[in-house]
XYZ file of C-alpha atoms in Angstrom:
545
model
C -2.640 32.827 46.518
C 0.158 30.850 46.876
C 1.457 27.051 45.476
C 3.064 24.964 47.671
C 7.245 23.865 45.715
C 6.260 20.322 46.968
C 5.236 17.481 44.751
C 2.971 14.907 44.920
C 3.617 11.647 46.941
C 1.549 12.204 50.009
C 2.781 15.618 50.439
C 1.237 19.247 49.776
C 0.863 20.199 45.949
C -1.628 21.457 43.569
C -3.443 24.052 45.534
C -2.782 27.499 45.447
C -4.922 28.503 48.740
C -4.069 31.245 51.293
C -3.818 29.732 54.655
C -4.583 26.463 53.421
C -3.067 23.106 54.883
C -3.875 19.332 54.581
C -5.440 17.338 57.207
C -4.701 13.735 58.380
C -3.650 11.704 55.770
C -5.624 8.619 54.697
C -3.845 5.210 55.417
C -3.436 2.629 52.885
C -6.616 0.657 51.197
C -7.497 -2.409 53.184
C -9.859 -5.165 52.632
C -9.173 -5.846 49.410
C -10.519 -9.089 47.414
C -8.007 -10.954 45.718
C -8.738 -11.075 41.828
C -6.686 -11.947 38.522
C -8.337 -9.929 35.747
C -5.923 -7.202 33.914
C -7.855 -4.666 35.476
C -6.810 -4.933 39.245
C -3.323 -4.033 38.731
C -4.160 -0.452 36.897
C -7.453 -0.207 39.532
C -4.951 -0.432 42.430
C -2.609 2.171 40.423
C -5.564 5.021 39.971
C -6.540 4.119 44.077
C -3.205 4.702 45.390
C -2.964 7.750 43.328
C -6.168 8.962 44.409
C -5.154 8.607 48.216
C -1.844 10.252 48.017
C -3.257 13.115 46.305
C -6.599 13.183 48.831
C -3.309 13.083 51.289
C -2.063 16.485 49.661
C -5.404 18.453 49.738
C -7.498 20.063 52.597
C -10.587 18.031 53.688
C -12.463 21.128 52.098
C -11.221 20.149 48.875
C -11.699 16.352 48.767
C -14.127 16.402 46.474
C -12.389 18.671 43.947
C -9.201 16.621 43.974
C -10.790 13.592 43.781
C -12.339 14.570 40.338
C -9.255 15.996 38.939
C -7.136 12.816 40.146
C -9.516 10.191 38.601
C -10.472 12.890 35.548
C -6.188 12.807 35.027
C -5.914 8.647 35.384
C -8.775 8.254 32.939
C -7.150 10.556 30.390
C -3.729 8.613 30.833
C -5.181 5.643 30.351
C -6.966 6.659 27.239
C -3.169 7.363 25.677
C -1.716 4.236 26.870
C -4.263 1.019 27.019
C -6.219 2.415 23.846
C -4.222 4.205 21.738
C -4.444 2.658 18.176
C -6.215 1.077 16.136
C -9.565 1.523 14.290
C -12.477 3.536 16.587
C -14.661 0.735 16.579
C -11.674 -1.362 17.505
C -10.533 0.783 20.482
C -14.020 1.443 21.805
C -14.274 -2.312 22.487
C -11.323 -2.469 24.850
C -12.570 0.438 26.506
C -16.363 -0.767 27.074
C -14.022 -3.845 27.921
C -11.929 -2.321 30.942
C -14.489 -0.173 32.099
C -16.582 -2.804 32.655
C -14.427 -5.163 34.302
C -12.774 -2.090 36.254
C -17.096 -1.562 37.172
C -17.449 -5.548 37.848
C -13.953 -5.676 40.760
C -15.138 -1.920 42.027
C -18.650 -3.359 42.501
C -17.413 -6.645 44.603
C -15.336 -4.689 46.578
C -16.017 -3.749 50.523
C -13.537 -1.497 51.399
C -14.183 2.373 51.630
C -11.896 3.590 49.541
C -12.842 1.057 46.880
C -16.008 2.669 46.928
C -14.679 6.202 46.755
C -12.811 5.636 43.400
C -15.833 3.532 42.051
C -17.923 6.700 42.504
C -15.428 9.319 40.846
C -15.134 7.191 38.202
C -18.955 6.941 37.857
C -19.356 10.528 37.924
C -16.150 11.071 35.451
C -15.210 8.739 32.755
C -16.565 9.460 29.716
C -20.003 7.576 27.494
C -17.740 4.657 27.378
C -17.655 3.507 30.638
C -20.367 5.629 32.533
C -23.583 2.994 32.222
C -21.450 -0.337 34.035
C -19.413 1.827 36.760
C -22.877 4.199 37.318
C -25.007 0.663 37.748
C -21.971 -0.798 39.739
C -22.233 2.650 42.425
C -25.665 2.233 42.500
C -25.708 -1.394 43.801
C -23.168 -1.036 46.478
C -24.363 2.556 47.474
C -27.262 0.593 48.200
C -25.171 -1.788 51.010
C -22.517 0.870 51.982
C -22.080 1.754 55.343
C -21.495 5.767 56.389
C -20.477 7.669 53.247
C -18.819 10.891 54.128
C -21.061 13.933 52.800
C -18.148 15.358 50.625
C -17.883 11.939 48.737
C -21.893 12.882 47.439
C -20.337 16.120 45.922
C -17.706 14.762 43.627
C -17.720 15.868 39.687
C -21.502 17.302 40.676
C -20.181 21.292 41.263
C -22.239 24.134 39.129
C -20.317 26.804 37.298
C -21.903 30.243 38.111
C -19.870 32.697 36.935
C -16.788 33.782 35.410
C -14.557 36.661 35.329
C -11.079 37.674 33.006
C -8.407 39.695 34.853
C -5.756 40.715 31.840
C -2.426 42.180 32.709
C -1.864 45.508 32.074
C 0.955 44.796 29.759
C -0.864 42.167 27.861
C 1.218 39.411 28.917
C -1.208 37.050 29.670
C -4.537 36.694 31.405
C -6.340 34.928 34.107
C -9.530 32.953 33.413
C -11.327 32.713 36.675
C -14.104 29.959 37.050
C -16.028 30.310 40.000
C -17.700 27.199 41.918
C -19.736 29.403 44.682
C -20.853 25.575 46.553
C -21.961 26.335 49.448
C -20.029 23.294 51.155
C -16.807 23.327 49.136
C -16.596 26.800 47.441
C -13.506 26.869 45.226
C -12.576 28.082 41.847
C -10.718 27.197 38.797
C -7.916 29.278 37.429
C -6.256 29.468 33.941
C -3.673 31.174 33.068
C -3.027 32.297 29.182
C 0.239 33.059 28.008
C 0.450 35.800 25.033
C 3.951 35.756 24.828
C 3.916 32.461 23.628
C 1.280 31.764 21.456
C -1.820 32.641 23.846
C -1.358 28.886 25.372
C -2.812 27.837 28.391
C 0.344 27.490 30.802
C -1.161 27.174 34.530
C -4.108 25.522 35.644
C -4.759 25.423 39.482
C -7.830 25.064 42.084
C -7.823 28.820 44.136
C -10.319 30.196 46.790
C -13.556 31.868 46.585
C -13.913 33.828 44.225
C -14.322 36.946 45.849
C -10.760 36.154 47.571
C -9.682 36.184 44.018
C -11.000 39.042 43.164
C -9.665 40.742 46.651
C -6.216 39.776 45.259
C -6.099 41.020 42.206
C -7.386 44.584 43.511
C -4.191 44.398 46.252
C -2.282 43.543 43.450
C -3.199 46.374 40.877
C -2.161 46.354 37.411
C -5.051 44.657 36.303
C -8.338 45.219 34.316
C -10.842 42.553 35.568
C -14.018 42.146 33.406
C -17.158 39.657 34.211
C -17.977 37.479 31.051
C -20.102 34.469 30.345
C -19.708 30.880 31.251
C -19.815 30.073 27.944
C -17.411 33.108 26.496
C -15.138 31.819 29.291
C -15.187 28.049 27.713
C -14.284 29.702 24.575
C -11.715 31.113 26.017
C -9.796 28.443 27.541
C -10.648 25.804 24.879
C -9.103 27.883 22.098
C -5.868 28.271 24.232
C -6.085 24.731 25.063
C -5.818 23.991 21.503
C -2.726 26.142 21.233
C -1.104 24.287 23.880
C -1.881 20.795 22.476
C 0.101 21.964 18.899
C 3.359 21.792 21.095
C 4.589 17.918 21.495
C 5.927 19.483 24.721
C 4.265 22.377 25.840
C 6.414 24.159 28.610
C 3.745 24.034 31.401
C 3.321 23.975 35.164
C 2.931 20.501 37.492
C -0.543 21.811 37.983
C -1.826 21.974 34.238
C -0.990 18.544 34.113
C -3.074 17.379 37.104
C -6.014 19.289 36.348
C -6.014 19.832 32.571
C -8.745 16.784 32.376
C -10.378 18.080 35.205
C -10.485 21.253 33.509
C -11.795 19.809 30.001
C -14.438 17.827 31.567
C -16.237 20.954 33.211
C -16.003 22.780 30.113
C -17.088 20.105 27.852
C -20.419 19.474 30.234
C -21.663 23.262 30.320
C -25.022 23.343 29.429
C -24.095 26.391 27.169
C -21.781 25.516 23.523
C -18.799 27.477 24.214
C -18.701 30.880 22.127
C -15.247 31.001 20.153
C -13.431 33.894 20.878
C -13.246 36.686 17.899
C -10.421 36.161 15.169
C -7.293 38.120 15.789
C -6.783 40.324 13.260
C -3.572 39.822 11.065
C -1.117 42.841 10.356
C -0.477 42.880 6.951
C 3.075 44.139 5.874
C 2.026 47.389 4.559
C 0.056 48.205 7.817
C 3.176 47.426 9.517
C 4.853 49.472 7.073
C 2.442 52.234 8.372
C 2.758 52.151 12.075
C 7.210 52.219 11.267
C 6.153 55.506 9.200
C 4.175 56.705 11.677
C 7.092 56.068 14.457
C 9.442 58.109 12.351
C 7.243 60.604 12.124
C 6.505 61.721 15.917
C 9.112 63.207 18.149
C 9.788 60.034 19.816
C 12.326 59.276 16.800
C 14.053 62.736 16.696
C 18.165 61.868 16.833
C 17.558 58.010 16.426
C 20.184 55.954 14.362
C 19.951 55.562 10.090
C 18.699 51.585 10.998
C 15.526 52.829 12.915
C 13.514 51.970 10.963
C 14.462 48.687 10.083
C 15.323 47.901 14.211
C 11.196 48.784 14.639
C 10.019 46.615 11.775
C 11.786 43.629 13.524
C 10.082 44.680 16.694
C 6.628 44.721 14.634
C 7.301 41.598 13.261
C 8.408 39.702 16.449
C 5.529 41.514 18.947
C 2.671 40.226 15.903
C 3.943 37.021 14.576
C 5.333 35.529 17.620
C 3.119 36.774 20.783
C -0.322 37.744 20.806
C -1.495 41.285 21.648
C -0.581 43.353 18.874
C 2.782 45.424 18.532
C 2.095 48.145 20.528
C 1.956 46.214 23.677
C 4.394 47.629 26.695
C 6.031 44.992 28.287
C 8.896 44.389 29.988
C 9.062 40.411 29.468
C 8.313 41.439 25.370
C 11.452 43.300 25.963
C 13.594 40.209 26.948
C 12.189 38.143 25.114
C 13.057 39.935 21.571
C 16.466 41.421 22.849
C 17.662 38.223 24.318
C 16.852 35.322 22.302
C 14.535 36.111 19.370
C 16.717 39.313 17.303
C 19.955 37.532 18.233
C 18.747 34.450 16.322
C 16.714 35.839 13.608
C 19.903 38.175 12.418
C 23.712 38.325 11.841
C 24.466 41.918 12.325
C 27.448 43.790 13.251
C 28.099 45.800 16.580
C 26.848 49.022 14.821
C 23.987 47.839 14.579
C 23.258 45.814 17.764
C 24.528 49.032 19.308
C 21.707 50.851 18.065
C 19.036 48.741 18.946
C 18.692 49.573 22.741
C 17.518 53.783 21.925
C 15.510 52.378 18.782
C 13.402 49.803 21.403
C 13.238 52.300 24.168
C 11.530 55.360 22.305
C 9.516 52.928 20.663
C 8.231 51.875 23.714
C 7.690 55.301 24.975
C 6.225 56.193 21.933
C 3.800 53.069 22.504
C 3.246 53.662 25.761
C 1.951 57.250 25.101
C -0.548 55.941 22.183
C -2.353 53.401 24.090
C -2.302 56.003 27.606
C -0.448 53.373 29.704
C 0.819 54.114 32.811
C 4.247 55.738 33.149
C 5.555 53.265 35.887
C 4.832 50.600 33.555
C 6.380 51.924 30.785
C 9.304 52.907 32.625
C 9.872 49.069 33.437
C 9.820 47.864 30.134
C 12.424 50.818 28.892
C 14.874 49.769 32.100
C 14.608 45.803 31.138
C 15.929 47.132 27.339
C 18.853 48.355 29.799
C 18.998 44.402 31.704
C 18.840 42.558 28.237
C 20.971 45.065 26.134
C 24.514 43.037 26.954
C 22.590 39.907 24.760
C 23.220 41.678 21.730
C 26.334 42.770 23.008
C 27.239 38.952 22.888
C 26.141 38.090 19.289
C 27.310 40.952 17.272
C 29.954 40.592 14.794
C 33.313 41.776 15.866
C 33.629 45.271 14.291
C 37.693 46.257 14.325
C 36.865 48.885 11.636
C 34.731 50.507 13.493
C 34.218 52.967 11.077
C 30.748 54.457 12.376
C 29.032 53.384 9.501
C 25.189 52.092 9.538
C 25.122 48.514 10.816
C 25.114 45.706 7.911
C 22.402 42.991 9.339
C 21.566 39.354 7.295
C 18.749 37.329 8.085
C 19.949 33.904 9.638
C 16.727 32.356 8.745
C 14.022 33.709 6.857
C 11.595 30.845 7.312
C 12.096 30.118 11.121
C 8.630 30.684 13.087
C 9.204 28.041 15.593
C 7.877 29.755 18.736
C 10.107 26.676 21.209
C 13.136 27.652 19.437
C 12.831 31.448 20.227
C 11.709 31.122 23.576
C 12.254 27.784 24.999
C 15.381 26.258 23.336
C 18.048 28.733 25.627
C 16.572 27.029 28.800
C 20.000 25.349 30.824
C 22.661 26.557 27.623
C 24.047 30.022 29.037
C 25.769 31.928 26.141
C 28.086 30.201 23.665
C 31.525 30.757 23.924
C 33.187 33.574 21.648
C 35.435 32.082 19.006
C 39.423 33.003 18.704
C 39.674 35.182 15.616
C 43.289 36.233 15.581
C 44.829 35.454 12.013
C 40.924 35.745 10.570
C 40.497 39.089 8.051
C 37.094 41.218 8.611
C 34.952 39.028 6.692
C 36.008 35.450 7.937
C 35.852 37.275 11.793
C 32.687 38.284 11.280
C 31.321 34.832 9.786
C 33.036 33.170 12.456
C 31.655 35.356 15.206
C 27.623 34.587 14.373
C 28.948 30.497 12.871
C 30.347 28.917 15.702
C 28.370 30.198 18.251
C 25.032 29.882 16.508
C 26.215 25.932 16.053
C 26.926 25.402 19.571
C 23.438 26.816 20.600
C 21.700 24.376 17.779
C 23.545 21.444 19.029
C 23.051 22.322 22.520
C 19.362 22.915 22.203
C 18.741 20.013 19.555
C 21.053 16.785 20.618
C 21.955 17.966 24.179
C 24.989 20.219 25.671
C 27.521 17.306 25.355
C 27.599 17.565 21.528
C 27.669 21.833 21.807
C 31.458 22.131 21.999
C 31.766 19.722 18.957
C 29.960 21.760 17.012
C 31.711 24.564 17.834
C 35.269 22.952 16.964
C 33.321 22.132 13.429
C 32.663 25.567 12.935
C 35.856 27.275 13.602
C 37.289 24.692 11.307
C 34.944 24.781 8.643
C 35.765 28.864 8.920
C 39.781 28.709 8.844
C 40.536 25.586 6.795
C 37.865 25.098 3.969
C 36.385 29.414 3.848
C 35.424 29.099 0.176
C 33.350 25.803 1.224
C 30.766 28.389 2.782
C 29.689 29.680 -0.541
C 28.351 26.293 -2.011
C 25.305 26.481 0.956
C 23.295 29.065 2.772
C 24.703 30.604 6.082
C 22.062 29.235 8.160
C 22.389 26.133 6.776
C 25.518 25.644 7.942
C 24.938 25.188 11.651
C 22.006 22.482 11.042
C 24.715 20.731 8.908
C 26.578 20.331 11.506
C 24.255 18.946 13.805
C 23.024 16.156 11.119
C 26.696 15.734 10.990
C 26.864 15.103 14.946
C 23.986 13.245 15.528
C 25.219 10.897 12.683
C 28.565 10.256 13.898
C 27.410 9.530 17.013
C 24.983 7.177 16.221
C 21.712 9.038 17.465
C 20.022 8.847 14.169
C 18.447 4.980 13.254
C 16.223 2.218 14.398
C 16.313 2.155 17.943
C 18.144 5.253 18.452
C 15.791 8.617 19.806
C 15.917 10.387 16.539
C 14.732 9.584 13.444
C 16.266 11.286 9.943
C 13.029 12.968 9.512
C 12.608 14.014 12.939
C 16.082 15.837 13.432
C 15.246 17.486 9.956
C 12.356 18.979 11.393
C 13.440 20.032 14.509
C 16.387 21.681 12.113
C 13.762 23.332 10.325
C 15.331 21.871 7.187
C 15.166 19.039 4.972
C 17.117 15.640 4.841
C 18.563 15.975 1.611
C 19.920 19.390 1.928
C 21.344 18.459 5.307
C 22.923 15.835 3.961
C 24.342 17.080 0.922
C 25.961 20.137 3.107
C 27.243 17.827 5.829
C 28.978 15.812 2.764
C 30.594 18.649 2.148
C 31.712 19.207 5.235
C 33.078 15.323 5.639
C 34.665 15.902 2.088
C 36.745 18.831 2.781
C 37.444 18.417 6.596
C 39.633 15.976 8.421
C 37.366 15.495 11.469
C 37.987 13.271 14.055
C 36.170 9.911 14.459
């Protein structure tokens, strides 16, 4: 299966078929009656969108794209025509455009009138379904030639379903198959465990027993046949993962046939069955499984901080991903050597030096409990190898280096933001490393983790314009004012800063994108300690205007 990198103004997009290609594409509506109403402007919107995406798909497909374009318009419009108010208040404008949208549909002449008038007949919701159904009724009974595949929009059957899981747990493949005998096609959703268990991908594929032929060529897969209505469960509880995020990071696809997606489910004749409860880890189990580490040979010669190193792996692998921590995977790896540990810790180089052997024979030793295949476990231990220079980057410079076991402080203890671990490095790089000649062993070190771990908030938070600022802060804040640091927590030093930043250059306020109790949250703070630190910090420090 493959997706076409093109987007979606007339041109391939959305489909993910092998050997797959578009055919002619439809010309402009013509014919169309002149009218005034408020609805003709958004009804010619949703029917150019509909052709340039009927442009992008394979005749065979018509009818699937067609459901999933006027399934997506009807949920946008829902957000912006209707969005407040009281229910009763915001049902009447709906029953209010839908009928008038049913009432210019139903005078219309024009083909492709007609085709919009009948997905939306088949796909808006209670609302709107009695006008548009009476106004496809009347003029299907004066249309001309209606193309069979126009007869088979929004009306496709789900008959089975099947789960194909990754190996390493890193997601897993909900596969929804539509076995029409005219337009055979299936729905695919991908889940992804290592952030959150949210639904990331949504695309149209082929037959599903090309699907299935795939995943077999592919290998590292377990594929298992479930229930339509275990499948529903399925995707619905993910989907309600992904709506917690104000911006979940997903593909172009998910958005065009998300609504698509929740109609189908939401029309099964079956209630969806909610998938089990994941069982929680509590500390003293995880207290266990460390012992229990320690304890096999996989630990013999590993450093005094072992233990400690594979409790943070615990906690990151349970609290942050889904799968449980004895999950093998080389994209787990990354993910806590390369942006989660360096962010949840200030630690030393003897320390971050000893993580790489402590993550590697816990992965072996992983590996061997759940029987997983060598090659795969092998992968995992050589991305530890890839990732290791990430740690490299954020440990405190060590000029003693005296051998003894690594000193580690947590940044922030109440952090559990799953965009900041994973998301918020997207476009920064790695900060810069801060000059420390002059500094004595204590100010190098707090400078070291400081300054950088202000550039990446300011970076990730206001935008990478205002990261060098907050660098400049820091190293000032370090050499010129060092007993200021004592009158505030260490990570509360670097969200300072950027309620300092976004202050001073006017981001905060009516009209401006950020809001005092916005930035606060997406500090993970609140406004009055940010601004009784960043007081201090205009207080003590000359800083420029």
């Amino acid at each position: 299966m493959t997706k076409s990198p093109r987007g979606r103004d007339g041109r391939r997009s959305h489909l993910r078929l092998v050997d797959s290609s578009p055919d002619q594409a439809h010309g402009p509506a013509a014919g169309v009656d002149v009218d005034t109403t408020p609805s003709v402007a958004v009804l010619e919107t949703l029917l150019e969108t509909l052709t340039l995406d009927l442009a992008a798909a394979p005749r065979s497909l018509h009818p699937v794209i067609a459901e999933a374009s006027v399934a997506r318009s009807a949920a946008m419009l829902a957000d912006q025509l209707w969005p407040a108010g009281r229910p009763d208040e915001i049902g009447e404008v709906e029953r209010f455009f839908w009928a008038d949208a049913a009432r210019v549909l139903g005078e219309r002449r024009d083909q492709e009138s007609f085709l919009l008038l009948t997905s939306l007949a088949r796909t808006v919701g209670p609302a709107g379904r009695l006008p548009l159904q009476r106004a496809h009724l009347s003029r299907l009974r004066t249309e001309g030639e209606v193309p069979d595949w126009v007869t088979r929009i929004a009306g496709f059957r789900l008959t089975s379903a099947i789960v194909s899981e990754d190996i390493t747990g890193d997601g897993l493949s909900v596969v929804l198959d539509y076995d029409d005998e005219q337009h055979p096609h299936t729905v695919v959703v991908f889940i992804d465990n290592n952030i959150g268990a949210i639904v990331k991908d949504v695309f149209v594929g082929p037959p599903v027993d090309r699907v299935l032929d795939a995943y077999q060529r592919g290998g590292r897969v377990t594929i298992r046949t479930v229930r339509p209505a275990t499948a529903a469960g399925i995707i619905l509880q993910a989907l309600g993962e992904t709506n917690d995020y104000d911006e979940p990071p997903v593909s172009e696809d998910f958005e065009f046939f998300s609504a698509l997606l929740v109609n189908r489910l939401t029309q099964l004749p079956e209630r969806p069955v909610r998938p089990p409860i994941r069982p929680l880890l509590s500390p003293r189990q995880r207290d266990q499984l460390v012992d229990e580490f320690l304890e096999s040979t996989f630990a013999a010669g590993l450093s005094a901080d072992a233990a400690d190193i594979v409790r943070l792996w615990v906690d990151h692998a349970v609290d942050h991903t889904v799968g449980g921590p004895l999950r093998v995977s080389a994209v787990l790896a990354e993910l806590f050597l390369a942006h989660w540990l360096p962010r949840k810790i200030l630690a030393d180089s003897t320390y971050f030096d000893a993580v790489p052997s402590v993550v590697k024979a816990w992965l072996a030793y992983a590996g061997d409990r759940t029987q997983l295949a060598l090659d795969v476990i092998d992968e995992a231990v050589d991305a530890v190898d890839i990732w290791a220079p990430a740690l490299d980057a954020a440990a405190i410079i060590d000029p003693a280096g005296d051998g003894k076991p690594g000193e580690r402080v947590f940044l922030d203890d109440t952090t559990s933001d799953l965009e900041d671990a994973y998301r918020a490095l997207s476009g920064l790089g790695s900060p810069p490393r801060p000059d420390l000649q002059g500094l004595d062993k204590s100010q190098a070190a707090t400078l070291s983790v400081l300054a950088p771990h202000a550039w990446l908030m300011a970076g990730e938070t206001l935008g990478t314009a205002y990261a060098p600022d907050a660098f400049d802060i820091a190293e000032r804040l370090v050499r010129d004012a060092p007993d200021l640091l004592a009158k505030a927590r260490l990570s509360t030093w670097p969200r300072a800063i950027v309620w300092l930043l976004a202050h001073r250059h006017r981001l905060v306020g009516p009209g401006e994108p950020l809001t005092p109790y916005a930035l606060a949250t997406d500090l993970a703070s609140s406004p009055a300690t940010l601004r009784k630190t960043a007081k201090l910090l205009t207080d003590t420090l000359i800083l420029p205007r």
